[in-house]
mmCIF file of C-alpha atoms and ligand atoms in Angstrom:
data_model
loop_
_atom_site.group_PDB
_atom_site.id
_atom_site.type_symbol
_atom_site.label_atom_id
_atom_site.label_comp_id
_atom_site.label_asym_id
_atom_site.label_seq_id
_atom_site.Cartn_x
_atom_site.Cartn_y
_atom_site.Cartn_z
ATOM 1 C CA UNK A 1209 18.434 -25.025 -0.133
ATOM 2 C CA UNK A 1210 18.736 -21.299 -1.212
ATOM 3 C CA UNK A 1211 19.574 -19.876 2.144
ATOM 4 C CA UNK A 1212 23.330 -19.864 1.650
ATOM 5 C CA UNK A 1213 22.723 -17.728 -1.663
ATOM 6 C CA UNK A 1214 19.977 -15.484 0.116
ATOM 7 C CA UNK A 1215 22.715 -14.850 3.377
ATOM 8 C CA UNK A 1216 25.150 -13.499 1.322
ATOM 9 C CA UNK A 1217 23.475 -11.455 -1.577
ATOM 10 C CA UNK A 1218 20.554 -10.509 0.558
ATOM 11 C CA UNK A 1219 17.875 -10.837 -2.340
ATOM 12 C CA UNK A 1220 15.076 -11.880 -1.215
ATOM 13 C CA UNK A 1221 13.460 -9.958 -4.531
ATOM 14 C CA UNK A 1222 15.437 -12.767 -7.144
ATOM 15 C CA UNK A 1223 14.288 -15.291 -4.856
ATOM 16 C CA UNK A 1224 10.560 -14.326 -5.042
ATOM 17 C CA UNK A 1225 10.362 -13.423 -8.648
ATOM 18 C CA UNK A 1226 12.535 -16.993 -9.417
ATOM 19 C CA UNK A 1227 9.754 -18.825 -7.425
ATOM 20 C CA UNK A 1228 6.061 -17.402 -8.090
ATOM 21 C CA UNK A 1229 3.675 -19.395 -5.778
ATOM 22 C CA UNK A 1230 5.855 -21.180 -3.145
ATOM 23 C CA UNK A 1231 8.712 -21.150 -1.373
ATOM 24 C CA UNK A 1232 9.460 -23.314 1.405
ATOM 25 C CA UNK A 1233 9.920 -21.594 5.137
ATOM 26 C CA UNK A 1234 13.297 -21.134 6.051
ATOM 27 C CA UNK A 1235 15.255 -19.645 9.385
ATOM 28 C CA UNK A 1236 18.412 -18.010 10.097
ATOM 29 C CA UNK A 1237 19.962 -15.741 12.557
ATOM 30 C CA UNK A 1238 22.487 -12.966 11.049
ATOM 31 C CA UNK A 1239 25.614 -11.965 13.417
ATOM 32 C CA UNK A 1240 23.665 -8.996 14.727
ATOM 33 C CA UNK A 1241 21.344 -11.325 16.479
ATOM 34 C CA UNK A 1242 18.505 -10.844 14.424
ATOM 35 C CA UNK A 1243 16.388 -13.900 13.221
ATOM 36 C CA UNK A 1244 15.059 -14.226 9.649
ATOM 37 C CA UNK A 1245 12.001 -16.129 8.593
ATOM 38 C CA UNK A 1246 11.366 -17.015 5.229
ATOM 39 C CA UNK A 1247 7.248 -17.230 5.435
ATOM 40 C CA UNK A 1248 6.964 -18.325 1.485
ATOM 41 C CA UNK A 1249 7.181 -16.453 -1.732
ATOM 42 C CA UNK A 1250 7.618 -12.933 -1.180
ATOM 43 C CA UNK A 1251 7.166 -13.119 2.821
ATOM 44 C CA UNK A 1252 10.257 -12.383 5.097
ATOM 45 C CA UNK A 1253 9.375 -11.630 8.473
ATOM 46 C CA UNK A 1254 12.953 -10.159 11.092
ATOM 47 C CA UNK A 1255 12.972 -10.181 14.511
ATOM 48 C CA UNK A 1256 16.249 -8.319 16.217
ATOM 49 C CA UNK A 1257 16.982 -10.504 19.448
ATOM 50 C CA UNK A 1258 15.857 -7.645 21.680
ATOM 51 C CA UNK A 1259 13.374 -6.020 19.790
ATOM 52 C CA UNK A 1260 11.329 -2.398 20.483
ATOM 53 C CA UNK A 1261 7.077 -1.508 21.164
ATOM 54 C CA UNK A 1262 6.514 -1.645 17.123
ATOM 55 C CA UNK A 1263 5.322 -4.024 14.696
ATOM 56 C CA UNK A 1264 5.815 -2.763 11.325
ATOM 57 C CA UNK A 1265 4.425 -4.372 7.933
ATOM 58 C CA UNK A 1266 5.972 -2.777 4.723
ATOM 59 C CA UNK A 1267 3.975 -3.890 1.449
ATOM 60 C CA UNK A 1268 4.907 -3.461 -2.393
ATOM 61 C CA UNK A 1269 3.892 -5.212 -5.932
ATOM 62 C CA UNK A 1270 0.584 -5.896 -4.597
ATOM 63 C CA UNK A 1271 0.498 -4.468 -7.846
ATOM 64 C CA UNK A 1272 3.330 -6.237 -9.718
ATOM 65 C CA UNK A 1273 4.180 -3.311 -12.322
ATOM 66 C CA UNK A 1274 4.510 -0.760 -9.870
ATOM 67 C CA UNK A 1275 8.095 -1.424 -9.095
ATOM 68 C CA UNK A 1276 9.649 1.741 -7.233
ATOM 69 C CA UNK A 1277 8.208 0.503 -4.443
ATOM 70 C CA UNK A 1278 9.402 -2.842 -4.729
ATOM 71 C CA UNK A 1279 13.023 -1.423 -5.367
ATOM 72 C CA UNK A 1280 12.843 0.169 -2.081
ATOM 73 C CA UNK A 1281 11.868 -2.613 -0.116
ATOM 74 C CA UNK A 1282 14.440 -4.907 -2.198
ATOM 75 C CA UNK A 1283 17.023 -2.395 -0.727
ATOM 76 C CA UNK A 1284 15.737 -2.321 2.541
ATOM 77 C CA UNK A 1285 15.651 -6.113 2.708
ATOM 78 C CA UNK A 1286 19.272 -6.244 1.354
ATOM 79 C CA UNK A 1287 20.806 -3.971 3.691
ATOM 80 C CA UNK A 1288 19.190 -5.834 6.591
ATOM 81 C CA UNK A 1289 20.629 -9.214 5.448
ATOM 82 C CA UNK A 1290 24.269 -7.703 5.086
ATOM 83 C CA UNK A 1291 23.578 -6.180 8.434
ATOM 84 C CA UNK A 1292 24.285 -2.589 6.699
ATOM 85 C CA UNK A 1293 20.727 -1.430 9.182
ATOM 86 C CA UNK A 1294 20.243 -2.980 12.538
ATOM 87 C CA UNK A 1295 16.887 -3.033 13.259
ATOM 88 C CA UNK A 1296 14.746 -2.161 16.555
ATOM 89 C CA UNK A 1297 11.509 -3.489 15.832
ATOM 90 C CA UNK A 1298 9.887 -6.473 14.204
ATOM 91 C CA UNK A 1299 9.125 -6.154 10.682
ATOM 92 C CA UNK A 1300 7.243 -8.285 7.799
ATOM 93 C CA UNK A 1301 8.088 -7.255 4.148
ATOM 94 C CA UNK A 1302 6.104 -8.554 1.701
ATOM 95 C CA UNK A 1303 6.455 -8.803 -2.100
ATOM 96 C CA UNK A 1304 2.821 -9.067 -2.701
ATOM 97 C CA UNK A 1305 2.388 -11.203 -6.310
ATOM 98 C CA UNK A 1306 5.392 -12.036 -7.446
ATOM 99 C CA UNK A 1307 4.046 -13.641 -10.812
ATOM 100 C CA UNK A 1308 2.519 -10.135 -11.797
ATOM 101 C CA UNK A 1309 5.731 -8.328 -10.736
ATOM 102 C CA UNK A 1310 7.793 -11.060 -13.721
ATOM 103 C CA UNK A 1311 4.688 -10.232 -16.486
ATOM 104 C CA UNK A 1312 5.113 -6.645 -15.729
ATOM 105 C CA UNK A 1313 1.262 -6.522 -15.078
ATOM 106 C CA UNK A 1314 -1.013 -4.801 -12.464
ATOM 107 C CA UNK A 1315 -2.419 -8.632 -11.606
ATOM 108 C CA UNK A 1316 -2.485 -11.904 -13.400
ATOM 109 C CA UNK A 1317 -6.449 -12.901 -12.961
ATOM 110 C CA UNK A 1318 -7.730 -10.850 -10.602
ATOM 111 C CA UNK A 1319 -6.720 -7.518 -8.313
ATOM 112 C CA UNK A 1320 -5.028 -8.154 -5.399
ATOM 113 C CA UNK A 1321 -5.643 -5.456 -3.782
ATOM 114 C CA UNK A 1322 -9.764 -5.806 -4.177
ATOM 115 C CA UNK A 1323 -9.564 -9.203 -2.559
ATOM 116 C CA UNK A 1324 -8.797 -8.482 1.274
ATOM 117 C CA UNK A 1325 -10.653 -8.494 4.184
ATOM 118 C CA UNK A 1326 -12.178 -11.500 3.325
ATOM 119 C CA UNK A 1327 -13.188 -10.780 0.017
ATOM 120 C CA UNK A 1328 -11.151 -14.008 -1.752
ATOM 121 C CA UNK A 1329 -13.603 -16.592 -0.422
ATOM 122 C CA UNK A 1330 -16.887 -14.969 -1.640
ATOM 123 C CA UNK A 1331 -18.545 -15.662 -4.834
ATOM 124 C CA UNK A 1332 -17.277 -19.109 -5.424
ATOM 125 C CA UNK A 1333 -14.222 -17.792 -7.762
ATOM 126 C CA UNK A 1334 -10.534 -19.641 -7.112
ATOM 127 C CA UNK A 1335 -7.474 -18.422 -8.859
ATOM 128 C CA UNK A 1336 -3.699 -17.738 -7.527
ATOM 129 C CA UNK A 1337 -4.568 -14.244 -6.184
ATOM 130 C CA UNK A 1338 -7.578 -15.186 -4.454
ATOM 131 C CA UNK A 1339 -5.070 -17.712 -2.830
ATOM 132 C CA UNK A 1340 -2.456 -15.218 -1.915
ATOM 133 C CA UNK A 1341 -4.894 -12.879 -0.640
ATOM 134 C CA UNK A 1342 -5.944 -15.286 1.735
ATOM 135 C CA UNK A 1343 -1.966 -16.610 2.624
ATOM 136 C CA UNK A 1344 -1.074 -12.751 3.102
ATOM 137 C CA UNK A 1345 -3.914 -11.908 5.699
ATOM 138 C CA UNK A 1346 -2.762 -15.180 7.285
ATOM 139 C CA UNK A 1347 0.914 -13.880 7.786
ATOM 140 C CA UNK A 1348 -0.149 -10.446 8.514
ATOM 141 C CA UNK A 1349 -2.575 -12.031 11.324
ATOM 142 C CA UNK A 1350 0.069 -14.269 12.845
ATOM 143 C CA UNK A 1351 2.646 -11.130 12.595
ATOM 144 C CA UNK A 1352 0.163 -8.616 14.255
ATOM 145 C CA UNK A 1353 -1.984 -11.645 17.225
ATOM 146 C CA UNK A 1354 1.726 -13.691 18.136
ATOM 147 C CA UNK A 1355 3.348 -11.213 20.046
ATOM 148 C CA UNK A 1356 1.937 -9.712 23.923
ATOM 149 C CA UNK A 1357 -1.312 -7.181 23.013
ATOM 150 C CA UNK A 1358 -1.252 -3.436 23.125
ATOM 151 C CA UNK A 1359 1.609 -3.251 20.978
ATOM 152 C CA UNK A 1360 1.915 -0.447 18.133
ATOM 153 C CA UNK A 1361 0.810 -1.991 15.193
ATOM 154 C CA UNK A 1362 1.404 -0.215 11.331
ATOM 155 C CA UNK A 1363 1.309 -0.930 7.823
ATOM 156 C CA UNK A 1364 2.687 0.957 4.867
ATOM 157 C CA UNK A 1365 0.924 -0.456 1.512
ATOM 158 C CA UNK A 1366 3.086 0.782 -1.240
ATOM 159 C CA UNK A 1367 2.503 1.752 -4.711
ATOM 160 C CA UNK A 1368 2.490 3.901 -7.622
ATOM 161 C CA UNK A 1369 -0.010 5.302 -9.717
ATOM 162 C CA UNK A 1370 -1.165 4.718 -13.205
ATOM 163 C CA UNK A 1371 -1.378 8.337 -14.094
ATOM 164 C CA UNK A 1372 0.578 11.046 -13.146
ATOM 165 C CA UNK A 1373 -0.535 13.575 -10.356
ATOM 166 C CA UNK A 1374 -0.708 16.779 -9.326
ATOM 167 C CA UNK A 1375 0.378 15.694 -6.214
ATOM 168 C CA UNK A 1376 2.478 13.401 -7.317
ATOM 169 C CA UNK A 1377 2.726 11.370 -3.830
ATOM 170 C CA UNK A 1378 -0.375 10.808 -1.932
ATOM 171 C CA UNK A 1379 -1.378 8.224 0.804
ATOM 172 C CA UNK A 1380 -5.021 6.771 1.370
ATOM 173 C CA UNK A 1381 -6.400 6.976 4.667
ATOM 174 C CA UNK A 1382 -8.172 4.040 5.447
ATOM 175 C CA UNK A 1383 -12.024 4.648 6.816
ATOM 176 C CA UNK A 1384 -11.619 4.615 10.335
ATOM 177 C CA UNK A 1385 -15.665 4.340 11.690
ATOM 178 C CA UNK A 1386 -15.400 7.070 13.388
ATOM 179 C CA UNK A 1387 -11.993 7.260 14.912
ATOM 180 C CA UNK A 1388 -10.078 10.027 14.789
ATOM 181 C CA UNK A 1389 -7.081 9.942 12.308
ATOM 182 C CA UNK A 1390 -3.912 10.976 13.850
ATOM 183 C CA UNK A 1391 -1.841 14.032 13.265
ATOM 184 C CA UNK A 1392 1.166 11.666 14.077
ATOM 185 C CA UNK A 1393 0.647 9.689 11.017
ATOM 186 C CA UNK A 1394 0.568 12.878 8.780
ATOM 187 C CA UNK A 1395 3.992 13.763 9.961
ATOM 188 C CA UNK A 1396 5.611 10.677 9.406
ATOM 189 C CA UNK A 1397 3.468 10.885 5.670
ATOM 190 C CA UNK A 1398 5.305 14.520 5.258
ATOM 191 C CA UNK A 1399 8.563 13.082 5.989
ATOM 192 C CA UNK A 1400 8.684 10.165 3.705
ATOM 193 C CA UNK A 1401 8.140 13.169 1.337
ATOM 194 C CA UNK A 1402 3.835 12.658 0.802
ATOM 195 C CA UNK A 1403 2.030 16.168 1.912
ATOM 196 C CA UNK A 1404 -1.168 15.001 0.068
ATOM 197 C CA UNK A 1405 -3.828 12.533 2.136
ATOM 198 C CA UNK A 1406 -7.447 10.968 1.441
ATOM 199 C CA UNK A 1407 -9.788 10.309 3.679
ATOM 200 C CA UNK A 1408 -12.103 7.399 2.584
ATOM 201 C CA UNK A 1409 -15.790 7.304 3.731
ATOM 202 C CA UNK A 1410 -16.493 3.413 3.354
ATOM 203 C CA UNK A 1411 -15.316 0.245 3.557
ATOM 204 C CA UNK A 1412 -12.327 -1.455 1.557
ATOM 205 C CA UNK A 1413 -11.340 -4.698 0.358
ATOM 206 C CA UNK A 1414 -7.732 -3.222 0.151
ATOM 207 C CA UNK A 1415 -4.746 -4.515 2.202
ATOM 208 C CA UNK A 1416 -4.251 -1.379 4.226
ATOM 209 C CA UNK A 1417 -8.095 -1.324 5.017
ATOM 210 C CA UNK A 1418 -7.786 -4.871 6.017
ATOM 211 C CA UNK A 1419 -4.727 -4.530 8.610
ATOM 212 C CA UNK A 1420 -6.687 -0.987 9.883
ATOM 213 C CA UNK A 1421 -9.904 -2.473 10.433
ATOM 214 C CA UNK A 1422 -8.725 -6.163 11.873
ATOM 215 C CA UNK A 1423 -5.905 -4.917 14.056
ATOM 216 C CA UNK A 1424 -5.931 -1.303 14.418
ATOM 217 C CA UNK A 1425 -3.043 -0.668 12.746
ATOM 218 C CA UNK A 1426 -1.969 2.747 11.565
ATOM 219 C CA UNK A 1427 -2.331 1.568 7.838
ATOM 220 C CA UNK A 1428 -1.913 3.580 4.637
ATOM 221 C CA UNK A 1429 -2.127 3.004 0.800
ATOM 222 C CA UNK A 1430 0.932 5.257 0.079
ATOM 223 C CA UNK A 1431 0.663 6.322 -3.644
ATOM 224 C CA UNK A 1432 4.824 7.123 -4.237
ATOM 225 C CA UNK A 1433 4.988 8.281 -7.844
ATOM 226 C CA UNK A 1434 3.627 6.904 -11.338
ATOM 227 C CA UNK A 1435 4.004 3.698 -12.297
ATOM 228 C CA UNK A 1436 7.272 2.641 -14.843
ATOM 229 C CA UNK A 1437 9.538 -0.284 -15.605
ATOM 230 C CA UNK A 1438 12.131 -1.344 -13.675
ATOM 231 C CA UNK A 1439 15.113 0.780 -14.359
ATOM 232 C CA UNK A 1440 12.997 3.528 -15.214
ATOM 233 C CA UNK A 1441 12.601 5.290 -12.029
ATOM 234 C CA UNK A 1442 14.543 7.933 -10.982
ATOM 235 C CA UNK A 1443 15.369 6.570 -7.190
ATOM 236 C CA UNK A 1444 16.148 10.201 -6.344
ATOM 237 C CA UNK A 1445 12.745 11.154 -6.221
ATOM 238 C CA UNK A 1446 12.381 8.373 -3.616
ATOM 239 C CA UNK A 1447 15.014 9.222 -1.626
ATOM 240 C CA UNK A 1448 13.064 11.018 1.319
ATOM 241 C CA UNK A 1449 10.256 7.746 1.438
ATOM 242 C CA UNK A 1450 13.307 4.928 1.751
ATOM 243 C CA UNK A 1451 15.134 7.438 4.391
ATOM 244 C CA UNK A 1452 12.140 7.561 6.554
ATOM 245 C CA UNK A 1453 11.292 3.840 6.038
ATOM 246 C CA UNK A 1454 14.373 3.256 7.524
ATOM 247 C CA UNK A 1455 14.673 5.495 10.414
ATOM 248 C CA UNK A 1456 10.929 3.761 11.144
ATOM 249 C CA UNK A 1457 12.155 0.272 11.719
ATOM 250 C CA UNK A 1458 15.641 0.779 12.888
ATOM 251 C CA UNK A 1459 14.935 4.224 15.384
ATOM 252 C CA UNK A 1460 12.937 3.496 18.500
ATOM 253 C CA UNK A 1461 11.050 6.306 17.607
ATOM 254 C CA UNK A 1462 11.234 9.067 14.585
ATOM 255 C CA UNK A 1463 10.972 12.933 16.184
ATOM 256 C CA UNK A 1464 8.741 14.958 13.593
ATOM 257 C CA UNK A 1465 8.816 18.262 15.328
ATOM 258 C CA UNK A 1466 5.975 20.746 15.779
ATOM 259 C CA UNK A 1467 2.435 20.013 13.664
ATOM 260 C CA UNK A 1468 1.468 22.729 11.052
ATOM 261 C CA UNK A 1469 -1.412 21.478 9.188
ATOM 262 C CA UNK A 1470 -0.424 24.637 6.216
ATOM 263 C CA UNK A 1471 1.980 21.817 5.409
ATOM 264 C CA UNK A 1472 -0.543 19.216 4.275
ATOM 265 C CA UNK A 1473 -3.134 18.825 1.531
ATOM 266 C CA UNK A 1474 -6.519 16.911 2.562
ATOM 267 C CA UNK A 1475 -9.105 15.133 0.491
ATOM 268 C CA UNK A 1476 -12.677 13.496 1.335
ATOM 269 C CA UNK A 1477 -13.621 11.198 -0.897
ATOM 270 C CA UNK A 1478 -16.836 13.068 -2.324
ATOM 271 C CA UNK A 1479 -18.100 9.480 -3.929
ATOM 272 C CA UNK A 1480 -17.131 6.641 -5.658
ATOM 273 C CA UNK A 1481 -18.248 5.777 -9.281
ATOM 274 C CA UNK A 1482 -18.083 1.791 -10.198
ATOM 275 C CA UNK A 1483 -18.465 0.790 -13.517
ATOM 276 C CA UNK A 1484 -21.342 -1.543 -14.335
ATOM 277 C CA UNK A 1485 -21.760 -1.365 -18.059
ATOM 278 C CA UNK A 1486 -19.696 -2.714 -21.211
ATOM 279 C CA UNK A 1487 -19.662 0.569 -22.546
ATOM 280 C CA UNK A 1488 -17.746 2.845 -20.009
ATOM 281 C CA UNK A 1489 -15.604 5.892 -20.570
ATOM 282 C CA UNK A 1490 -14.547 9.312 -19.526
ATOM 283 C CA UNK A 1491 -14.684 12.066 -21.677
ATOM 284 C CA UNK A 1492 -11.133 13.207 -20.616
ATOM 285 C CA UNK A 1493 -7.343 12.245 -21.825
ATOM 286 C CA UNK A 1494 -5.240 8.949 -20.838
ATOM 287 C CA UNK A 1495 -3.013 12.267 -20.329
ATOM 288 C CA UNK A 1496 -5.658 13.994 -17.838
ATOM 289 C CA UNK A 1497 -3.703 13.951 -13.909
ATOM 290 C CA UNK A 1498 -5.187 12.788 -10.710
ATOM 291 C CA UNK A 1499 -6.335 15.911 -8.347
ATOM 292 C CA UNK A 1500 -7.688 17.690 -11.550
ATOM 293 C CA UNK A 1501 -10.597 19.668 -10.651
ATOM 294 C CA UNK A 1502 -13.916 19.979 -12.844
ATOM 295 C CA UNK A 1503 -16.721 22.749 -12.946
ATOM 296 C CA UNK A 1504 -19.619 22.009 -11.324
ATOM 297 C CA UNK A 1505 -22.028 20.453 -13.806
ATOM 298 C CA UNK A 1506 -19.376 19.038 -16.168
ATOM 299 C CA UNK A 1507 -19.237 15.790 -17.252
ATOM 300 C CA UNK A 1508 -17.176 13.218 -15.461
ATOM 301 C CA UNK A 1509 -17.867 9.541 -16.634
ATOM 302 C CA UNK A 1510 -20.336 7.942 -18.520
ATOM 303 C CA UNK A 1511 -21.639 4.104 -17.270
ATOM 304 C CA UNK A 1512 -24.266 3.198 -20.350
ATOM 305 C CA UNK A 1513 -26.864 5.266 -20.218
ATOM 306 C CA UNK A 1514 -25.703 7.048 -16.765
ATOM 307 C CA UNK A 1515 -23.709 9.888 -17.337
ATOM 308 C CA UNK A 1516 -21.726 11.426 -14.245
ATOM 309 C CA UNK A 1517 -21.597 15.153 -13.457
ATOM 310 C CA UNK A 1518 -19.698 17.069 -11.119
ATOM 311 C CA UNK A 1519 -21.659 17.798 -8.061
ATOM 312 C CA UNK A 1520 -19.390 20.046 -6.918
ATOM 313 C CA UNK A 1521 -17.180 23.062 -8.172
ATOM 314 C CA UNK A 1522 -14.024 21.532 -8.002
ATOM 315 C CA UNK A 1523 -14.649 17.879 -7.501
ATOM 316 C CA UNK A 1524 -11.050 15.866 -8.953
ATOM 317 C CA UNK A 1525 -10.821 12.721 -10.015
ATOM 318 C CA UNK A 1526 -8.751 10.406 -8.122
ATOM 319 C CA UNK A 1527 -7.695 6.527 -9.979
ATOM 320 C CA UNK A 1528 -9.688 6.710 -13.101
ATOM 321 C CA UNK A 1529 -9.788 3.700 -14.630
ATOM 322 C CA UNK A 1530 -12.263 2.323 -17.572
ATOM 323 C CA UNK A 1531 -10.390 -1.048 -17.798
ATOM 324 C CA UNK A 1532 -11.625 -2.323 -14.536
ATOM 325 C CA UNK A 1533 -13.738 -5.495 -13.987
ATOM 326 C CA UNK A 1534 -17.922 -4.943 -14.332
ATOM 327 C CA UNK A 1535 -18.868 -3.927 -10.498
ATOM 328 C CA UNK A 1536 -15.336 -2.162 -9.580
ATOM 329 C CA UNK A 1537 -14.378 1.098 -8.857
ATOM 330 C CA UNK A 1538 -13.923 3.423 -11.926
ATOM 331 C CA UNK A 1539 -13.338 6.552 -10.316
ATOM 332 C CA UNK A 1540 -12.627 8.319 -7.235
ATOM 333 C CA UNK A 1541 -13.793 11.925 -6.880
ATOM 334 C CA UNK A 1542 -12.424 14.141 -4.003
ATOM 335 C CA UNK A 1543 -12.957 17.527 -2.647
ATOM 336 C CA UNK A 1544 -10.515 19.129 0.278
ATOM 337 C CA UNK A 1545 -10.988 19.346 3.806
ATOM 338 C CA UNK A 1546 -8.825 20.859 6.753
ATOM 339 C CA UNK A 1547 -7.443 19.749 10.303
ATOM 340 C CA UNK A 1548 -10.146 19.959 12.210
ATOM 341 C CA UNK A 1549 -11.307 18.483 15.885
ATOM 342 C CA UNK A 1550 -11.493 14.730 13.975
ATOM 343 C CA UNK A 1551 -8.088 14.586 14.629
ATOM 344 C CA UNK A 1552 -5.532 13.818 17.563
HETATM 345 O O1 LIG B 1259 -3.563 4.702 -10.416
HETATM 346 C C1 LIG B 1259 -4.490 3.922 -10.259
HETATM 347 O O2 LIG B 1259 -5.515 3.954 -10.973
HETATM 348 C C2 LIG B 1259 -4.437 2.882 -9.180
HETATM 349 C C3 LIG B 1259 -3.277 2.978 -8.232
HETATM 350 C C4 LIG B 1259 -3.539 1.992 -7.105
HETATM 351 O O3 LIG B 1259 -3.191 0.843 -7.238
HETATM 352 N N1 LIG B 1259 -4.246 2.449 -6.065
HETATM 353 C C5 LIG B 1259 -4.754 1.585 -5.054
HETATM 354 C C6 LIG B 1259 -5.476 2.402 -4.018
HETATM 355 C C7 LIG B 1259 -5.994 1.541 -2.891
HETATM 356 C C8 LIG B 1259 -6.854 2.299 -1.871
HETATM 357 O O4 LIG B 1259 -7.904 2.821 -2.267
HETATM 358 O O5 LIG B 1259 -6.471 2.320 -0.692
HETATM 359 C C9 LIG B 1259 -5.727 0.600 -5.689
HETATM 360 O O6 LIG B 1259 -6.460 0.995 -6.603
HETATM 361 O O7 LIG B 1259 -5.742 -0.556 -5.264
HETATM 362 ZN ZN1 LIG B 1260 -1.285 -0.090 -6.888
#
């Protein structure tokens, strides 16, 4: 029913945000030989008729206000459609909640992105993002298990911050258990324009954890900028991410040159802080930037009657948050690390 409108404007974005739970699967082929499904809501999956080694999943509005993200993938998608890129690989785009993306909100209920990896069935709690979390493993599973194994697998999770940041673009590493992360992946990072990576020490229930620990993908959390309304970004500043987005899924391979690990910053996550009391705050500004550092010994959060202190001279805070459910992640702290032999 909408696929003659969707053929020729390409906007697969209207679509989603028109229909907020369900849309019903669709296929077409474009001229270039390429072959379009419609999943549902938010899902488009493209297969070019001869298609290269990689399988590539590019997320946005799993937080539905962060919306440079979703601007680039709405242009992607578009140019696809009007066969302005020709593609060498398979890729899945996915809007991730398209009612939050229409309220302008970071989720309707519930998180999205604190509901993966199996997380939506536990504790006996049903809403529409519990739902979708379950849907959007299901389509990254089928994308990822229906083609021949040993293919290159990777997922690029993207969003923007609440706050600004020192390092204004930033990427989340994914705990590996042990394997080593990959030098590779911090080039292609550096060229979408993000010289700033964290290395997390635990398990997620985040969609990038989810596609890194299920099927080995190279899988990111790829913090772009700050979150503002549509029509408030400056697209400029994402020129470098949307260039290298592209060259990934229509290049058979991206060269990145020689590594030089001067040109990255590293993180460890030192700990996490969740908040489990009412009364929760920080004793810094709405103002006060990721990556800012604190003196050992000062204070960092307070949980009730817990209060937080550095542990380390420089320890910065990473996502803080006091508006998050009881039981969730608060704060991030972070202290830097270097190349070393943990990588390939
Ligand atoms: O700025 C913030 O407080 C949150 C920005 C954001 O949505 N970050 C992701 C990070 C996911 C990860 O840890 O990989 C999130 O909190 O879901
Ligand atoms: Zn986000």
């Amino acid at each position: 029913m909408y696929l003659e409108e969707l053929k020729t404007t390409g906007d697969f974005l209207t679509l989603t945000r028109n229909n907020e739970f369900y849309l019903p699967p669709e296929r077409f082929t474009l001229g270039n030989g390429t072959v379009v499904d419609v999943l549902d809501t938010g899902v488009i999956q493209f297969t070019p008729s001869s298609y290269g080694h990689k399988d590539i999943v590019l997320s946005s509005a799993v937080h539905g206000n962060e919306t440079a993200p979703i601007e680039i993938c709405d242009e992607l998608i578009q140019a696809i459609i009007k066969e302005e890129l020709l593609l060498k690989h398979r890729v899945l785009f996915i809007f991730g909640n398209p009612k939050s993306i229409n309220i302008g909100e970071r989720f309707v209920e519930e998180n999205l992105n604190r509901l993966f990896n199996g997380t939506h069935a536990q504790g006996g709690v049903e809403n529409e993002e519990r739902k979708r979390a379950a849907n959007l493993e299901q389509y990254v599973r089928e994308f990822f298990t229906s083609v021949e194994q040993g293919r290159y697998r990777c997922h690029y999770d993207l969003h923007t911050a609440i706050r600004g940041s020192k390092n204004e673009k930033f990427a989340v590493y994914p705990f590996l258990h042990g394997k080593p992360w990959k030098k590779s992946q911090l080039q292609f990072l550096l060229a979408c324009g993000v010289n700033t990576v964290l290395m997390m020490r635990t398990e997620a229930t985040t969609f990038s954890y989810f596609s890194s620990k299920q099927f080995d993908a190279d899988a990111f959390t790829v913090e772009l900028g700050q979150v503002k309304p549509f029509g408030e970004n400056d697209m400029s500043r994402f020129a470098k991410t949307k260039q290298t987005l592209s060259a990934l899924i229509s290049q058979d391979n991206i060269g990145f040159g020689d590594f030089n690990s001067s040109d990255y910053e590293l993180f460890q996550v030192h700990r996490t802080i969740n908040r489990t009391q009412q009364d929760f705050s920080f004793p810094f500004s709405e103002s006060a930037e990721n990556f800012t550092g604190f003196a050992k010994g000062e204070l960092l959060a307070v949980d009730g009657e817990t209060r937080y202190l550095a542990e380390v001279e420089g320890e910065a805070i990473i996502f803080p948050n006091a508006n998050v459910a009881l039981g969730q992640r608060a704060l991030l702290t972070v202290i830097p690390m270097e190349v070393d032999e943990k990588f390939v």
